[in-house]
Amino acid sequence: MASYRIALLPGDGTGPEVLREGVKVLQAVAHPFGIAIETMSYDFGGDRYLATGEVLPDSGIDELRGYDAIYLGAIGHPQVKPGILEKGILLRIRFEMDQYINLRPVKLYPGVETPIKGKGPDDIDFVVVRENSAGLYTGLGGIARKGTPYEVAVQEMVYTRNEVDRCLRYAFQTTQKRNKTNTLTLCGKTNVLTYVYDLWERAFHEMGAAEFPDVKRDYAHVDAITMWMVKNPEWFDVIVTGNMFGDIITDLGAMVQGGMGIAAGANVNPDGVSMFEPIGGSAPKYTGQNVINPLACVFAGQMLLDHLGETEAADRVEQACVAFLESGKLPGLSAKHIKEAGLTTSQIGDIIADLAAAG
Ligand code: IPM
Ligand code: MN
């Protein structure tokens, strides 16, 4: 029997509510597939910080290294200044555990409404591979002459060849594995960021020609890509890009696939411990109301299973979500829709868990 140890980071706001449902579905699917899942929960987040002043102890990172995967709810607390928890927990885990890939599928499921007129599930199915460890997020920079009219602020976009190469390699491999149109699009800004995206573009073509000649290579500037993602999302198979652009275009991607209630992502270290999360945030306004959509977190759980090599169990989770979405029980994915439907976060979790267990 395959057995896995998963660290749970429920985090802030509605994080604990959605993660509970995500775990419920994992456990429901584990049994029929002969998988044992052991979980351990950590209370890193705003409440712990406010009570103890501690964001994430060094021992926490060391412990997290001992798990097969990390499953995160959400980070961000209304009483904590923005940046402290995001940098101290989310970004620290990504960086220190070298989760250098942020994999964000953009897939429109049947029964889900996209704001893009005339497009359906056949048109919206691509993956963004966001570099997750460097670029503008490296944190190099500073402020001089603070508070004067001559103040200077610098924030450096930093990339080494190795950081670019390892991300590109993962993106090429992802493209081969998906086997859709076998097209990898590099999203950059070579007309203005003539150093960093020059490096990306050279590395992209060199690696593609030498190691992945079967993968078609395409390039688009980031501003143009936001346009095409809305106008012709069917053009895309896999998009690879740097950290900052990836952050921005994946929020657009989330909207294109139906909203934050459904978008999930994986912070991947291909040789280490990876972390899976719904990308919607902590939604403080709805905390404790049991009205937030747990689907995004369930999809993050699907990615977790897939990453562990439990592809059949992962597929089963996806099928259960699709069956739920197609059942017409929900008129939409927002908290408002969930209330309208007379459902709760935990009831949706129950329904999907039952579907997943039954197969
Ligand atoms: C994301 C988030 C984070 C990011 C924030 C919370 C630091 O927006 O996961 O996309 O910028 O990466
Ligand atoms: Mn973001």
Coordinates of C-alpha atoms and ligand atoms in Angstrom, one line a residue:
M1 CA 0.0 0.0 0.0
A2 CA 1.4 3.4 -1.0
S3 CA 1.5 5.7 1.9
Y4 CA 2.1 9.5 2.0
R5 CA 2.8 12.1 4.6
I6 CA 1.2 15.5 3.8
A7 CA 1.9 18.7 5.7
L8 CA -1.3 20.8 6.0
L9 CA -1.0 24.6 6.2
P10 CA -4.5 25.9 6.5
G11 CA -3.3 29.5 7.0
D12 CA -5.6 32.5 7.2
G13 CA -9.2 33.5 6.5
T14 CA -11.1 30.9 4.5
G15 CA -8.0 28.8 4.1
P16 CA -8.9 26.3 6.8
E17 CA -12.4 26.0 5.5
V18 CA -11.4 25.1 1.9
L19 CA -8.4 22.9 3.0
R20 CA -10.7 20.8 5.2
E21 CA -12.7 19.9 2.1
G22 CA -9.6 19.3 0.0
V23 CA -8.4 16.8 2.6
K24 CA -11.8 15.2 2.8
V25 CA -11.7 14.5 -0.9
L26 CA -8.2 13.2 -0.8
Q27 CA -9.1 10.8 2.0
A28 CA -12.3 9.8 0.1
V29 CA -10.3 8.8 -2.9
A30 CA -7.4 7.3 -1.1
H31 CA -9.3 4.2 0.2
P32 CA -10.5 2.9 -3.2
F33 CA -7.1 3.3 -4.7
G34 CA -5.3 1.7 -1.8
I35 CA -3.4 4.8 -0.7
A36 CA -2.8 5.8 2.9
I37 CA -2.6 9.5 3.6
E38 CA -1.3 10.8 6.9
T39 CA -1.6 14.5 7.6
M40 CA -0.1 16.8 10.1
S41 CA -1.4 20.4 10.4
Y42 CA 0.7 23.5 11.1
D43 CA -0.7 26.8 12.4
F44 CA 1.5 29.2 10.5
G45 CA -0.5 32.3 9.6
G46 CA -1.8 35.6 10.8
D47 CA -3.3 34.5 14.1
R48 CA -0.2 32.8 15.3
Y49 CA 1.9 35.8 14.2
L50 CA -0.4 38.2 16.1
A51 CA -0.3 36.0 19.2
T52 CA 3.4 35.1 19.2
G53 CA 5.2 37.5 16.8
E54 CA 6.5 34.5 15.0
V55 CA 5.8 34.1 11.3
L56 CA 7.6 30.8 10.4
P57 CA 10.2 29.3 12.6
D58 CA 13.3 27.9 11.0
S59 CA 12.4 24.5 12.5
G60 CA 9.1 24.7 10.6
I61 CA 11.0 24.8 7.2
D62 CA 13.2 21.9 8.4
E63 CA 10.1 19.9 9.4
L64 CA 8.4 20.6 6.1
R65 CA 11.3 19.1 4.2
G66 CA 10.3 15.7 5.7
Y67 CA 7.0 15.4 4.0
D68 CA 5.9 14.0 0.6
A69 CA 4.0 17.2 -0.1
I70 CA 2.6 20.4 1.4
Y71 CA -1.1 21.3 1.0
L72 CA -1.9 25.0 1.7
G73 CA -5.2 26.8 2.3
A74 CA -4.5 30.5 2.0
I75 CA -2.1 33.2 3.4
G76 CA -3.1 36.8 4.2
H77 CA -4.7 38.4 7.3
P78 CA -6.5 41.7 7.4
Q79 CA -4.9 42.7 10.7
V80 CA -1.3 42.0 9.5
K81 CA 0.4 44.5 7.2
P82 CA 0.5 43.2 3.6
G83 CA 3.9 41.5 2.9
I84 CA 4.7 40.1 6.3
L85 CA 2.9 36.8 6.0
E86 CA 3.1 36.6 2.2
K87 CA 6.9 37.0 2.3
G88 CA 7.5 35.3 5.6
I89 CA 5.5 32.1 4.8
L90 CA 4.4 31.7 1.2
L91 CA 7.5 33.1 -0.5
R92 CA 9.9 31.8 2.1
I93 CA 8.7 28.2 1.6
R94 CA 8.8 28.7 -2.2
F95 CA 12.4 30.0 -2.1
E96 CA 13.9 27.9 0.7
M97 CA 12.4 24.7 -0.6
D98 CA 13.5 25.7 -4.1
Q99 CA 10.0 25.3 -5.5
Y100 CA 11.2 26.9 -8.7
I101 CA 8.1 26.1 -10.8
N102 CA 4.6 27.5 -10.4
L103 CA 2.4 25.4 -12.5
R104 CA -1.0 26.9 -13.1
P105 CA -3.4 25.1 -15.4
V106 CA -6.1 27.2 -17.1
K107 CA -8.9 24.9 -18.0
L108 CA -12.5 25.7 -18.5
Y109 CA -14.7 22.8 -17.2
P110 CA -18.1 22.0 -18.7
G111 CA -20.8 23.7 -16.7
V112 CA -18.5 26.6 -15.7
E113 CA -19.1 30.0 -17.2
T114 CA -16.3 32.0 -18.7
P115 CA -16.6 35.8 -19.1
I116 CA -15.3 35.3 -22.7
K117 CA -18.1 35.3 -25.1
G118 CA -18.3 32.5 -27.6
K119 CA -15.6 30.3 -26.0
G120 CA -16.1 26.9 -24.4
P121 CA -14.1 24.1 -22.8
D122 CA -12.6 23.2 -26.2
D123 CA -11.0 26.6 -26.5
I124 CA -9.7 27.1 -23.0
D125 CA -7.2 24.5 -21.9
F126 CA -3.6 25.5 -21.4
V127 CA -1.0 25.6 -18.7
V128 CA 1.2 28.4 -17.5
V129 CA 4.6 27.5 -16.2
R130 CA 5.7 30.5 -14.1
E131 CA 9.2 30.7 -12.9
N132 CA 8.8 30.8 -9.1
S133 CA 12.1 31.5 -7.4
A134 CA 13.7 34.6 -8.9
G135 CA 13.2 37.6 -11.1
L136 CA 11.6 40.7 -9.5
Y137 CA 10.8 38.4 -6.5
T138 CA 14.5 37.9 -5.7
G139 CA 14.1 41.0 -3.4
L140 CA 17.3 42.8 -4.5
G141 CA 17.0 46.6 -4.4
G142 CA 16.7 49.4 -1.9
I143 CA 15.6 52.9 -1.2
A144 CA 17.9 55.9 -0.8
R145 CA 17.1 59.4 0.4
K146 CA 13.9 58.2 1.7
G147 CA 11.2 60.8 2.3
T148 CA 12.9 63.5 0.2
P149 CA 11.9 64.7 -3.2
Y150 CA 15.1 63.0 -4.5
E151 CA 14.2 59.6 -3.2
V152 CA 15.3 56.6 -5.3
A153 CA 13.7 53.2 -5.2
V154 CA 15.3 50.2 -7.0
Q155 CA 13.8 46.7 -7.4
E156 CA 16.0 44.5 -9.6
M157 CA 14.8 41.8 -12.0
V158 CA 17.5 39.2 -11.6
Y159 CA 17.9 36.0 -13.5
T160 CA 20.8 33.6 -13.8
R161 CA 21.2 31.3 -16.8
N162 CA 20.7 28.3 -14.6
E163 CA 17.4 29.6 -13.2
V164 CA 16.1 30.3 -16.7
D165 CA 17.3 26.9 -18.0
R166 CA 15.8 24.8 -15.3
C167 CA 12.4 26.5 -15.7
L168 CA 12.5 26.2 -19.5
R169 CA 13.5 22.5 -19.3
Y170 CA 10.5 21.8 -17.1
A171 CA 8.2 23.8 -19.5
F172 CA 9.5 21.8 -22.5
Q173 CA 8.9 18.5 -20.7
T174 CA 5.5 19.6 -19.6
T175 CA 4.6 20.4 -23.2
Q176 CA 5.8 17.0 -24.3
K177 CA 3.9 15.3 -21.6
R178 CA 0.6 17.1 -22.3
N179 CA 0.9 16.2 -26.0
K180 CA -1.8 18.6 -27.0
T181 CA -0.4 20.8 -29.9
N182 CA 3.1 20.4 -28.7
T183 CA 3.6 24.2 -28.6
L184 CA 5.5 26.1 -26.0
T185 CA 5.0 29.9 -26.0
L186 CA 7.6 32.0 -24.3
C187 CA 6.0 35.1 -22.8
G188 CA 8.5 38.0 -22.4
K189 CA 9.1 41.6 -23.2
T190 CA 12.1 41.5 -25.4
N191 CA 11.4 45.0 -26.8
V192 CA 12.0 46.7 -23.5
L193 CA 13.5 44.3 -21.0
T194 CA 16.4 43.8 -23.4
Y195 CA 18.7 42.1 -20.9
V196 CA 16.6 39.6 -18.9
Y197 CA 14.3 38.6 -21.7
D198 CA 17.1 38.5 -24.2
L199 CA 18.6 35.8 -21.9
W200 CA 15.3 34.0 -21.8
E201 CA 14.8 34.1 -25.5
R202 CA 18.3 32.8 -26.3
A203 CA 18.1 30.1 -23.8
F204 CA 14.6 29.1 -25.0
H205 CA 15.7 28.6 -28.6
E206 CA 19.0 27.0 -27.8
M207 CA 17.4 24.5 -25.5
G208 CA 14.5 23.9 -27.8
A209 CA 16.7 23.2 -30.8
A210 CA 19.2 21.0 -29.0
E211 CA 17.0 19.0 -26.6
F212 CA 13.3 19.4 -27.7
P213 CA 13.3 19.6 -31.5
D214 CA 9.7 18.1 -31.6
V215 CA 8.3 21.0 -29.6
K216 CA 7.1 24.0 -31.6
R217 CA 8.4 27.2 -30.2
D218 CA 6.4 30.4 -30.2
Y219 CA 7.0 33.8 -28.6
A220 CA 4.7 36.6 -27.5
H221 CA 5.3 39.8 -25.5
V222 CA 3.5 39.9 -22.2
D223 CA 1.1 42.7 -23.1
A224 CA 0.1 40.9 -26.3
I225 CA -0.4 37.7 -24.5
T226 CA -3.0 39.2 -22.2
M227 CA -4.8 40.2 -25.4
W228 CA -4.6 36.8 -26.9
M229 CA -5.6 35.0 -23.7
V230 CA -8.9 36.8 -24.0
K231 CA -9.3 36.9 -27.8
N232 CA -7.9 33.5 -28.8
P233 CA -7.2 31.3 -25.8
E234 CA -7.4 28.3 -28.0
W235 CA -4.0 29.2 -29.4
F236 CA -2.2 28.2 -26.3
D237 CA -0.9 24.9 -25.1
V238 CA 1.9 25.7 -22.6
I239 CA 3.1 29.2 -21.8
V240 CA 6.4 29.7 -20.0
T241 CA 7.4 33.0 -18.3
G242 CA 9.2 34.8 -15.6
N243 CA 8.0 35.3 -12.0
M244 CA 6.3 38.7 -12.3
F245 CA 4.6 38.2 -15.6
G246 CA 3.5 34.8 -14.5
D247 CA 1.9 36.2 -11.4
I248 CA -0.1 38.7 -13.5
I249 CA -1.2 36.5 -16.4
T250 CA -2.3 33.6 -14.1
D251 CA -4.8 35.9 -12.4
L252 CA -6.2 36.7 -15.9
G253 CA -6.0 32.9 -16.5
A254 CA -8.1 32.3 -13.4
M255 CA -10.8 34.6 -14.6
V256 CA -10.8 33.1 -18.1
Q257 CA -11.4 29.6 -16.5
G258 CA -14.3 30.8 -14.4
G259 CA -12.8 32.7 -11.4
M260 CA -10.8 32.4 -8.3
G261 CA -13.1 29.7 -7.0
I262 CA -11.7 27.2 -9.3
A263 CA -8.1 28.1 -10.0
A264 CA -5.3 25.9 -8.5
G265 CA -1.6 25.9 -8.6
A266 CA 1.4 23.8 -7.7
N267 CA 4.7 25.1 -6.4
V268 CA 7.0 22.4 -7.7
N269 CA 10.5 21.4 -6.8
P270 CA 11.0 18.5 -9.2
D271 CA 13.6 17.0 -6.9
G272 CA 12.2 18.0 -3.6
V273 CA 9.0 18.8 -1.7
S274 CA 6.3 20.6 -3.6
M275 CA 3.4 22.7 -2.3
F276 CA -0.2 22.8 -3.7
E277 CA -2.6 25.7 -3.2
P278 CA -5.8 27.2 -4.4
I279 CA -4.7 30.6 -5.8
G280 CA -7.7 32.6 -4.7
G281 CA -6.4 34.0 -1.4
S282 CA -7.8 34.2 2.1
A283 CA -11.1 36.0 1.4
P284 CA -11.3 37.6 4.9
K285 CA -14.8 38.9 4.3
Y286 CA -16.2 35.4 4.1
T287 CA -14.2 33.8 6.9
G288 CA -16.2 31.4 9.0
Q289 CA -19.3 31.6 6.9
N290 CA -18.9 28.3 5.2
V291 CA -19.8 29.9 1.8
I292 CA -16.5 29.8 0.0
N293 CA -16.1 27.5 -3.0
P294 CA -13.7 24.6 -2.1
L295 CA -13.3 23.6 -5.7
A296 CA -10.0 25.4 -6.3
C297 CA -8.6 23.6 -3.2
V298 CA -9.9 20.3 -4.4
F299 CA -8.2 20.8 -7.8
A300 CA -5.0 21.6 -5.9
G301 CA -5.4 18.2 -4.2
Q302 CA -5.8 16.7 -7.6
M303 CA -2.5 18.2 -8.7
L304 CA -0.9 16.9 -5.5
L305 CA -2.0 13.3 -6.2
D306 CA -0.8 13.7 -9.8
H307 CA 2.5 14.9 -8.6
L308 CA 2.9 11.9 -6.2
G309 CA 2.4 9.7 -9.2
E310 CA -1.2 8.7 -8.2
T311 CA -2.5 9.6 -11.6
E312 CA -5.6 7.4 -11.4
A313 CA -6.7 8.8 -8.1
A314 CA -6.0 12.3 -9.4
D315 CA -8.2 11.6 -12.5
R316 CA -10.9 10.4 -10.2
V317 CA -10.9 13.6 -8.3
E318 CA -11.1 15.6 -11.5
Q319 CA -14.0 13.4 -12.7
A320 CA -15.8 14.0 -9.4
C321 CA -15.4 17.7 -9.7
V322 CA -16.6 17.6 -13.3
A323 CA -19.7 15.5 -12.3
F324 CA -20.5 18.0 -9.6
L325 CA -20.1 21.0 -11.9
E326 CA -22.2 19.4 -14.6
S327 CA -24.9 18.4 -12.1
G328 CA -26.2 22.0 -12.3
K329 CA -26.4 22.2 -8.5
L330 CA -24.5 25.5 -8.5
P331 CA -25.5 28.4 -10.7
G332 CA -22.0 29.9 -10.5
L333 CA -18.8 29.6 -8.4
S334 CA -18.9 32.6 -6.1
A335 CA -20.0 32.8 -2.4
K336 CA -23.1 34.5 -3.6
H337 CA -24.0 31.6 -5.9
I338 CA -23.3 29.1 -3.2
K339 CA -25.7 30.9 -0.8
E340 CA -28.3 31.1 -3.6
A341 CA -28.0 27.4 -4.2
G342 CA -28.6 26.7 -0.5
L343 CA -25.2 24.9 -0.2
T344 CA -22.2 25.3 2.0
T345 CA -18.5 24.8 1.6
S346 CA -18.7 21.6 3.6
Q347 CA -21.7 20.2 1.7
I348 CA -19.9 20.8 -1.6
G349 CA -16.9 18.9 -0.1
D350 CA -19.2 16.1 0.9
I351 CA -20.8 15.8 -2.5
I352 CA -17.5 15.7 -4.3
A353 CA -16.0 13.3 -1.7
D354 CA -18.9 10.9 -2.3
L355 CA -18.6 11.1 -6.0
A356 CA -14.9 10.5 -5.8
A357 CA -15.3 7.6 -3.5
A358 CA -18.0 6.0 -5.6
G359 CA -16.1 6.5 -8.9
Ligands
IPM1 C1 0.4 34.3 -6.0 C2 0.3 35.4 -5.0 C3 1.6 35.7 -4.4 C4 2.6 36.0 -5.5 C5 1.6 36.7 -3.3 C6 0.6 36.5 -2.2 C7 3.0 36.9 -2.6 O1 -0.2 36.6 -5.7 O2 0.6 33.2 -5.5 O3 0.2 34.5 -7.2 O4 2.8 37.2 -5.8 O5 3.2 35.0 -6.0
MN2 MN -0.7 36.2 -7.7

